[in-house]
Each structure stands twice: as structure tokens, then as C-alpha cells.
Short mmCIF file of N, CA, C and O in Angstrom, two decimals:
data_model
loop_
_atom_site.label_atom_id
_atom_site.label_comp_id
_atom_site.label_asym_id
_atom_site.label_seq_id
_atom_site.Cartn_x
_atom_site.Cartn_y
_atom_site.Cartn_z
N THR A 853 201.30 197.02 -55.55
CA THR A 853 200.85 197.79 -56.68
C THR A 853 200.47 199.19 -56.21
O THR A 853 199.76 199.36 -55.25
N VAL A 854 200.92 200.17 -56.94
CA VAL A 854 200.62 201.57 -56.65
C VAL A 854 199.28 201.91 -57.27
O VAL A 854 198.96 201.45 -58.36
N GLY A 855 198.46 202.72 -56.60
CA GLY A 855 197.20 203.16 -57.18
C GLY A 855 197.45 204.02 -58.40
O GLY A 855 198.34 204.86 -58.40
N LEU A 856 196.71 203.78 -59.46
CA LEU A 856 196.87 204.55 -60.68
C LEU A 856 195.73 205.56 -60.76
O LEU A 856 194.65 205.26 -61.23
N SER A 857 195.99 206.77 -60.27
CA SER A 857 194.93 207.77 -60.26
C SER A 857 194.98 208.60 -61.54
O SER A 857 196.04 208.86 -62.09
N GLU A 858 193.80 208.99 -61.98
CA GLU A 858 193.67 209.76 -63.20
C GLU A 858 193.37 211.22 -62.86
O GLU A 858 192.67 211.51 -61.91
N ASN A 859 193.92 212.12 -63.65
CA ASN A 859 193.65 213.54 -63.57
C ASN A 859 193.65 214.04 -65.01
O ASN A 859 194.69 214.40 -65.54
N GLN A 860 192.49 214.02 -65.64
CA GLN A 860 192.42 214.22 -67.07
C GLN A 860 192.31 215.70 -67.45
O GLN A 860 191.71 216.48 -66.73
N LEU A 861 192.91 216.02 -68.60
CA LEU A 861 192.77 217.34 -69.18
C LEU A 861 191.48 217.38 -70.00
O LEU A 861 191.11 216.38 -70.62
N PRO A 862 190.81 218.53 -70.04
CA PRO A 862 189.59 218.62 -70.86
C PRO A 862 189.90 218.33 -72.33
O PRO A 862 190.93 218.77 -72.84
N PHE A 863 189.04 217.58 -72.97
CA PHE A 863 189.09 217.29 -74.41
C PHE A 863 190.23 216.36 -74.82
O PHE A 863 190.41 216.12 -76.00
N VAL A 864 191.02 215.84 -73.88
CA VAL A 864 192.08 214.91 -74.22
C VAL A 864 191.60 213.50 -73.89
O VAL A 864 191.02 213.27 -72.83
N SER A 865 191.83 212.55 -74.82
CA SER A 865 191.39 211.18 -74.58
C SER A 865 192.33 210.19 -75.24
O SER A 865 193.09 210.55 -76.15
N LEU A 866 192.27 208.95 -74.76
CA LEU A 866 193.01 207.83 -75.34
C LEU A 866 192.00 206.82 -75.85
O LEU A 866 191.04 206.51 -75.16
N PHE A 867 192.21 206.31 -77.04
CA PHE A 867 191.34 205.26 -77.57
C PHE A 867 192.11 204.44 -78.58
O PHE A 867 193.10 204.94 -79.13
N PRO A 868 191.73 203.19 -78.86
CA PRO A 868 190.76 202.42 -78.09
C PRO A 868 191.33 202.08 -76.72
O PRO A 868 192.54 202.05 -76.54
N ASN A 869 190.46 201.82 -75.82
CA ASN A 869 190.86 201.45 -74.46
C ASN A 869 189.86 200.44 -73.95
O ASN A 869 188.75 200.82 -73.62
N PRO A 870 190.18 199.16 -73.95
CA PRO A 870 191.50 198.55 -74.02
C PRO A 870 192.13 198.62 -75.41
O PRO A 870 191.43 198.68 -76.42
N ALA A 871 193.46 198.60 -75.43
CA ALA A 871 194.24 198.66 -76.66
C ALA A 871 195.01 197.36 -76.83
O ALA A 871 195.10 196.55 -75.91
N LYS A 872 195.57 197.19 -78.02
CA LYS A 872 196.44 196.04 -78.27
C LYS A 872 197.87 196.53 -78.45
O LYS A 872 198.59 196.63 -77.48
N ASN A 873 198.27 196.85 -79.66
CA ASN A 873 199.64 197.29 -79.94
C ASN A 873 199.72 198.77 -80.30
O ASN A 873 200.79 199.26 -80.65
N ARG A 874 198.60 199.46 -80.25
CA ARG A 874 198.60 200.89 -80.58
C ARG A 874 197.39 201.54 -79.95
O ARG A 874 196.37 200.90 -79.73
N PHE A 875 197.53 202.83 -79.66
CA PHE A 875 196.40 203.63 -79.23
C PHE A 875 196.56 205.03 -79.80
O PHE A 875 197.62 205.39 -80.32
N THR A 876 195.50 205.79 -79.77
CA THR A 876 195.50 207.15 -80.29
C THR A 876 195.31 208.12 -79.14
O THR A 876 194.43 207.93 -78.30
N LEU A 877 196.14 209.16 -79.12
CA LEU A 877 195.97 210.27 -78.19
C LEU A 877 195.28 211.38 -78.97
O LEU A 877 195.80 211.85 -79.98
N SER A 878 194.09 211.74 -78.54
CA SER A 878 193.36 212.85 -79.15
C SER A 878 193.50 214.06 -78.23
O SER A 878 193.17 214.00 -77.05
N GLN A 879 194.00 215.18 -78.79
CA GLN A 879 194.19 216.39 -78.01
C GLN A 879 193.03 217.37 -78.18
O GLN A 879 193.09 218.49 -77.70
N GLY A 880 191.99 216.95 -78.90
CA GLY A 880 190.85 217.83 -79.11
C GLY A 880 191.24 219.05 -79.92
O GLY A 880 192.05 218.97 -80.82
N TYR A 881 190.69 220.20 -79.57
CA TYR A 881 190.96 221.41 -80.34
C TYR A 881 192.18 222.17 -79.83
O TYR A 881 192.65 223.12 -80.45
N ASP A 882 192.72 221.79 -78.69
CA ASP A 882 193.83 222.50 -78.06
C ASP A 882 195.07 221.63 -78.14
O ASP A 882 195.47 221.00 -77.17
N PHE A 883 195.69 221.57 -79.32
CA PHE A 883 196.77 220.61 -79.54
C PHE A 883 198.13 221.30 -79.65
O PHE A 883 198.57 221.71 -80.68
N ASP A 884 198.79 221.39 -78.51
CA ASP A 884 200.11 222.01 -78.45
C ASP A 884 201.24 221.00 -78.55
O ASP A 884 202.38 221.37 -78.76
N GLY A 885 200.93 219.72 -78.35
CA GLY A 885 201.97 218.70 -78.33
C GLY A 885 202.60 218.61 -76.95
O GLY A 885 202.15 219.23 -75.98
N GLY A 886 203.64 217.80 -76.86
CA GLY A 886 204.31 217.58 -75.58
C GLY A 886 204.95 216.21 -75.57
O GLY A 886 205.52 215.80 -76.57
N HIS A 887 204.80 215.50 -74.46
CA HIS A 887 205.32 214.14 -74.40
C HIS A 887 204.49 213.29 -73.44
O HIS A 887 203.82 213.81 -72.56
N LEU A 888 204.54 211.98 -73.69
CA LEU A 888 203.86 210.98 -72.86
C LEU A 888 204.89 210.20 -72.07
O LEU A 888 205.98 209.92 -72.58
N GLU A 889 204.52 209.84 -70.87
CA GLU A 889 205.27 208.85 -70.11
C GLU A 889 204.33 207.68 -69.88
O GLU A 889 203.17 207.87 -69.52
N ILE A 890 204.82 206.47 -70.10
CA ILE A 890 204.05 205.27 -69.83
C ILE A 890 204.64 204.61 -68.60
O ILE A 890 205.85 204.32 -68.56
N LEU A 891 203.80 204.41 -67.57
CA LEU A 891 204.23 203.78 -66.33
C LEU A 891 203.49 202.46 -66.15
O LEU A 891 202.30 202.37 -66.48
N ASN A 892 204.17 201.46 -65.65
CA ASN A 892 203.50 200.19 -65.39
C ASN A 892 202.75 200.27 -64.06
O ASN A 892 202.77 201.31 -63.38
N ALA A 893 202.11 199.19 -63.66
CA ALA A 893 201.27 199.18 -62.46
C ALA A 893 202.08 199.41 -61.19
O ALA A 893 201.54 199.84 -60.17
N ALA A 894 203.39 199.18 -61.23
CA ALA A 894 204.25 199.43 -60.07
C ALA A 894 204.74 200.88 -60.03
O ALA A 894 205.46 201.26 -59.11
N GLY A 895 204.36 201.68 -61.05
CA GLY A 895 204.77 203.08 -61.08
C GLY A 895 206.12 203.32 -61.72
O GLY A 895 206.66 204.42 -61.66
N VAL A 896 206.67 202.30 -62.38
CA VAL A 896 207.97 202.42 -63.04
C VAL A 896 207.77 202.93 -64.47
O VAL A 896 206.97 202.38 -65.24
N ARG A 897 208.50 204.00 -64.82
CA ARG A 897 208.41 204.53 -66.18
C ARG A 897 209.07 203.56 -67.14
O ARG A 897 210.22 203.18 -66.96
N ILE A 898 208.31 203.15 -68.17
CA ILE A 898 208.84 202.19 -69.13
C ILE A 898 209.02 202.79 -70.52
O ILE A 898 209.64 202.17 -71.36
N ALA A 899 208.48 204.00 -70.75
CA ALA A 899 208.66 204.65 -72.04
C ALA A 899 208.34 206.13 -71.93
O ALA A 899 207.52 206.54 -71.11
N THR A 900 209.03 206.93 -72.76
CA THR A 900 208.73 208.35 -72.94
C THR A 900 208.61 208.57 -74.44
O THR A 900 209.49 208.16 -75.20
N ILE A 901 207.52 209.20 -74.86
CA ILE A 901 207.22 209.35 -76.28
C ILE A 901 206.86 210.81 -76.57
O ILE A 901 206.01 211.39 -75.89
N SER A 902 207.49 211.40 -77.60
CA SER A 902 207.15 212.76 -78.02
C SER A 902 205.81 212.77 -78.74
O SER A 902 205.48 211.84 -79.47
N VAL A 903 205.05 213.84 -78.52
CA VAL A 903 203.74 214.00 -79.15
C VAL A 903 203.75 215.28 -79.98
O VAL A 903 204.07 216.36 -79.45
N SER A 904 203.43 215.15 -81.26
CA SER A 904 203.43 216.30 -82.17
C SER A 904 202.23 217.21 -81.91
O SER A 904 201.20 216.75 -81.41
N PRO A 905 202.36 218.48 -82.28
CA PRO A 905 201.22 219.39 -82.13
C PRO A 905 200.20 219.18 -83.26
O PRO A 905 200.15 219.93 -84.24
N GLN A 906 199.41 218.13 -83.15
CA GLN A 906 198.36 217.81 -84.10
C GLN A 906 197.18 217.24 -83.33
O GLN A 906 197.35 216.76 -82.21
N PRO A 907 195.98 217.26 -83.90
CA PRO A 907 194.79 216.84 -83.14
C PRO A 907 194.86 215.41 -82.63
O PRO A 907 194.42 215.13 -81.52
N GLU A 908 195.41 214.48 -83.42
CA GLU A 908 195.49 213.08 -83.00
C GLU A 908 196.86 212.51 -83.33
O GLU A 908 197.42 212.80 -84.39
N THR A 909 197.38 211.70 -82.42
CA THR A 909 198.67 211.04 -82.61
C THR A 909 198.50 209.56 -82.31
O THR A 909 198.02 209.20 -81.24
N GLN A 910 198.89 208.71 -83.28
CA GLN A 910 198.86 207.27 -83.03
C GLN A 910 200.17 206.87 -82.35
O GLN A 910 201.25 207.24 -82.80
N ILE A 911 200.04 206.12 -81.27
CA ILE A 911 201.18 205.68 -80.48
C ILE A 911 201.30 204.16 -80.62
O ILE A 911 200.37 203.43 -80.28
N GLU A 912 202.43 203.70 -81.15
CA GLU A 912 202.70 202.27 -81.27
C GLU A 912 203.34 201.80 -79.97
O GLU A 912 204.30 202.42 -79.50
N VAL A 913 202.80 200.73 -79.40
CA VAL A 913 203.36 200.19 -78.15
C VAL A 913 203.51 198.68 -78.28
O VAL A 913 202.77 198.04 -78.98
N ASN A 914 204.48 198.16 -77.59
CA ASN A 914 204.68 196.72 -77.52
C ASN A 914 204.73 196.37 -76.04
O ASN A 914 205.80 196.17 -75.48
N LEU A 915 203.56 196.36 -75.42
CA LEU A 915 203.46 196.17 -73.98
C LEU A 915 202.75 194.87 -73.66
O LEU A 915 201.82 194.47 -74.37
N PRO A 916 203.15 194.21 -72.58
CA PRO A 916 202.41 193.03 -72.15
C PRO A 916 201.01 193.41 -71.67
O PRO A 916 200.76 194.56 -71.32
N THR A 917 200.13 192.44 -71.63
CA THR A 917 198.79 192.65 -71.09
C THR A 917 198.91 193.23 -69.68
O THR A 917 199.72 192.78 -68.88
N GLY A 918 198.12 194.27 -69.41
CA GLY A 918 198.16 194.89 -68.09
C GLY A 918 197.51 196.25 -68.09
O GLY A 918 196.94 196.70 -69.09
N ILE A 919 197.63 196.94 -66.96
CA ILE A 919 197.09 198.29 -66.80
C ILE A 919 198.27 199.24 -66.65
O ILE A 919 199.21 198.99 -65.89
N TYR A 920 198.21 200.34 -67.40
CA TYR A 920 199.29 201.31 -67.44
C TYR A 920 198.76 202.70 -67.15
O TYR A 920 197.59 203.00 -67.42
N LEU A 921 199.62 203.55 -66.62
CA LEU A 921 199.29 204.95 -66.43
C LEU A 921 200.02 205.74 -67.50
O LEU A 921 201.23 205.59 -67.68
N ILE A 922 199.27 206.57 -68.22
CA ILE A 922 199.83 207.42 -69.26
C ILE A 922 199.80 208.85 -68.73
O ILE A 922 198.72 209.41 -68.49
N ASN A 923 200.97 209.44 -68.52
CA ASN A 923 201.06 210.85 -68.14
C ASN A 923 201.33 211.65 -69.40
O ASN A 923 202.32 211.38 -70.10
N PHE A 924 200.47 212.61 -69.70
CA PHE A 924 200.63 213.47 -70.87
C PHE A 924 201.02 214.86 -70.38
O PHE A 924 200.27 215.50 -69.65
N TYR A 925 202.22 215.30 -70.74
CA TYR A 925 202.73 216.62 -70.36
C TYR A 925 202.68 217.51 -71.59
O TYR A 925 203.40 217.28 -72.56
N ARG A 926 201.81 218.51 -71.57
CA ARG A 926 201.73 219.45 -72.69
C ARG A 926 202.85 220.47 -72.61
O ARG A 926 203.40 220.72 -71.54
N VAL A 927 203.16 221.11 -73.74
CA VAL A 927 204.23 222.09 -73.75
C VAL A 927 203.89 223.32 -72.92
O VAL A 927 204.79 224.03 -72.49
N ASP A 928 202.61 223.56 -72.65
CA ASP A 928 202.22 224.72 -71.83
C ASP A 928 202.32 224.42 -70.33
O ASP A 928 201.95 225.23 -69.50
N GLY A 929 202.82 223.22 -69.97
CA GLY A 929 203.01 222.86 -68.57
C GLY A 929 201.86 222.10 -67.94
O GLY A 929 201.98 221.62 -66.82
N LYS A 930 200.73 221.99 -68.62
CA LYS A 930 199.60 221.25 -68.08
C LYS A 930 199.86 219.75 -68.22
O LYS A 930 200.51 219.31 -69.15
N ARG A 931 199.29 218.98 -67.27
CA ARG A 931 199.52 217.54 -67.24
C ARG A 931 198.21 216.81 -67.03
O ARG A 931 197.38 217.23 -66.25
N GLY A 932 198.05 215.70 -67.75
CA GLY A 932 196.91 214.82 -67.55
C GLY A 932 197.39 213.40 -67.34
O GLY A 932 198.43 213.00 -67.86
N ALA A 933 196.65 212.64 -66.55
CA ALA A 933 196.99 211.24 -66.27
C ALA A 933 195.81 210.37 -66.69
O ALA A 933 194.66 210.67 -66.36
N TYR A 934 196.10 209.30 -67.41
CA TYR A 934 195.07 208.45 -68.00
C TYR A 934 195.43 206.99 -67.78
O TYR A 934 196.60 206.61 -67.89
N ARG A 935 194.44 206.18 -67.52
CA ARG A 935 194.64 204.74 -67.36
C ARG A 935 194.44 204.08 -68.72
O ARG A 935 193.46 204.34 -69.41
N LEU A 936 195.37 203.20 -69.11
CA LEU A 936 195.27 202.46 -70.36
C LEU A 936 195.35 200.98 -70.05
O LEU A 936 196.26 200.53 -69.35
N VAL A 937 194.39 200.23 -70.57
CA VAL A 937 194.39 198.77 -70.43
C VAL A 937 194.91 198.19 -71.73
O VAL A 937 194.45 198.57 -72.82
N VAL A 938 195.88 197.28 -71.65
CA VAL A 938 196.40 196.58 -72.81
C VAL A 938 195.98 195.12 -72.70
O VAL A 938 196.20 194.49 -71.68
N GLU A 939 195.33 194.64 -73.77
CA GLU A 939 194.90 193.24 -73.85
C GLU A 939 195.39 192.65 -75.15
O GLU A 939 195.46 193.34 -76.17
N HIS A 940 195.70 191.36 -75.13
CA HIS A 940 196.13 190.67 -76.37
C HIS A 940 195.27 189.48 -76.62
O HIS A 940 194.63 188.94 -75.81
#
């Protein structure tokens, strides 16, 4: 298993965490949009999702129980990494 390190952007968050079949990406007041990559615990990318330029985006996922790394790439080139726990 690869270590899942986080490097968060200010005012950006994921909730609820743990999640089931959906989570919300909150971009706070600085919402430029971009895209998410979802990586499993082995570091394998399993999904790429576009994110609209709006304060909050609901993301539907169909993932098995586990820990995932969410990389959020903003259109301005900034990147944040977040740990997401999925439980069923």
C-alpha cells in the first residue's frame, strides 16, 4: 500500500467523510473549477471527474469500502490532495 499523503488547498473540503455513494467538494469562496482524480490505496487512478466553477459540487461514486486519495486540480494550476473514506 502506498502512503496517501494530503496537501490541502485553503477553504477546500470534502464531506461527508466517511462517505457512502456520494460526497461534496466545497471550493469555498475561490471556486474556479477543475477536475478530480480518485486513486485507490495502491495509487491507481480509478476515476477522473470534471468539477464546475461553483461553490459546491456533489460527486456520485460507486466505490467499494476503503480509503481513497482525491486529487483536486484547479484550473489555475493549484492542486490539493484529500483522503476520503468510503463505508457501506
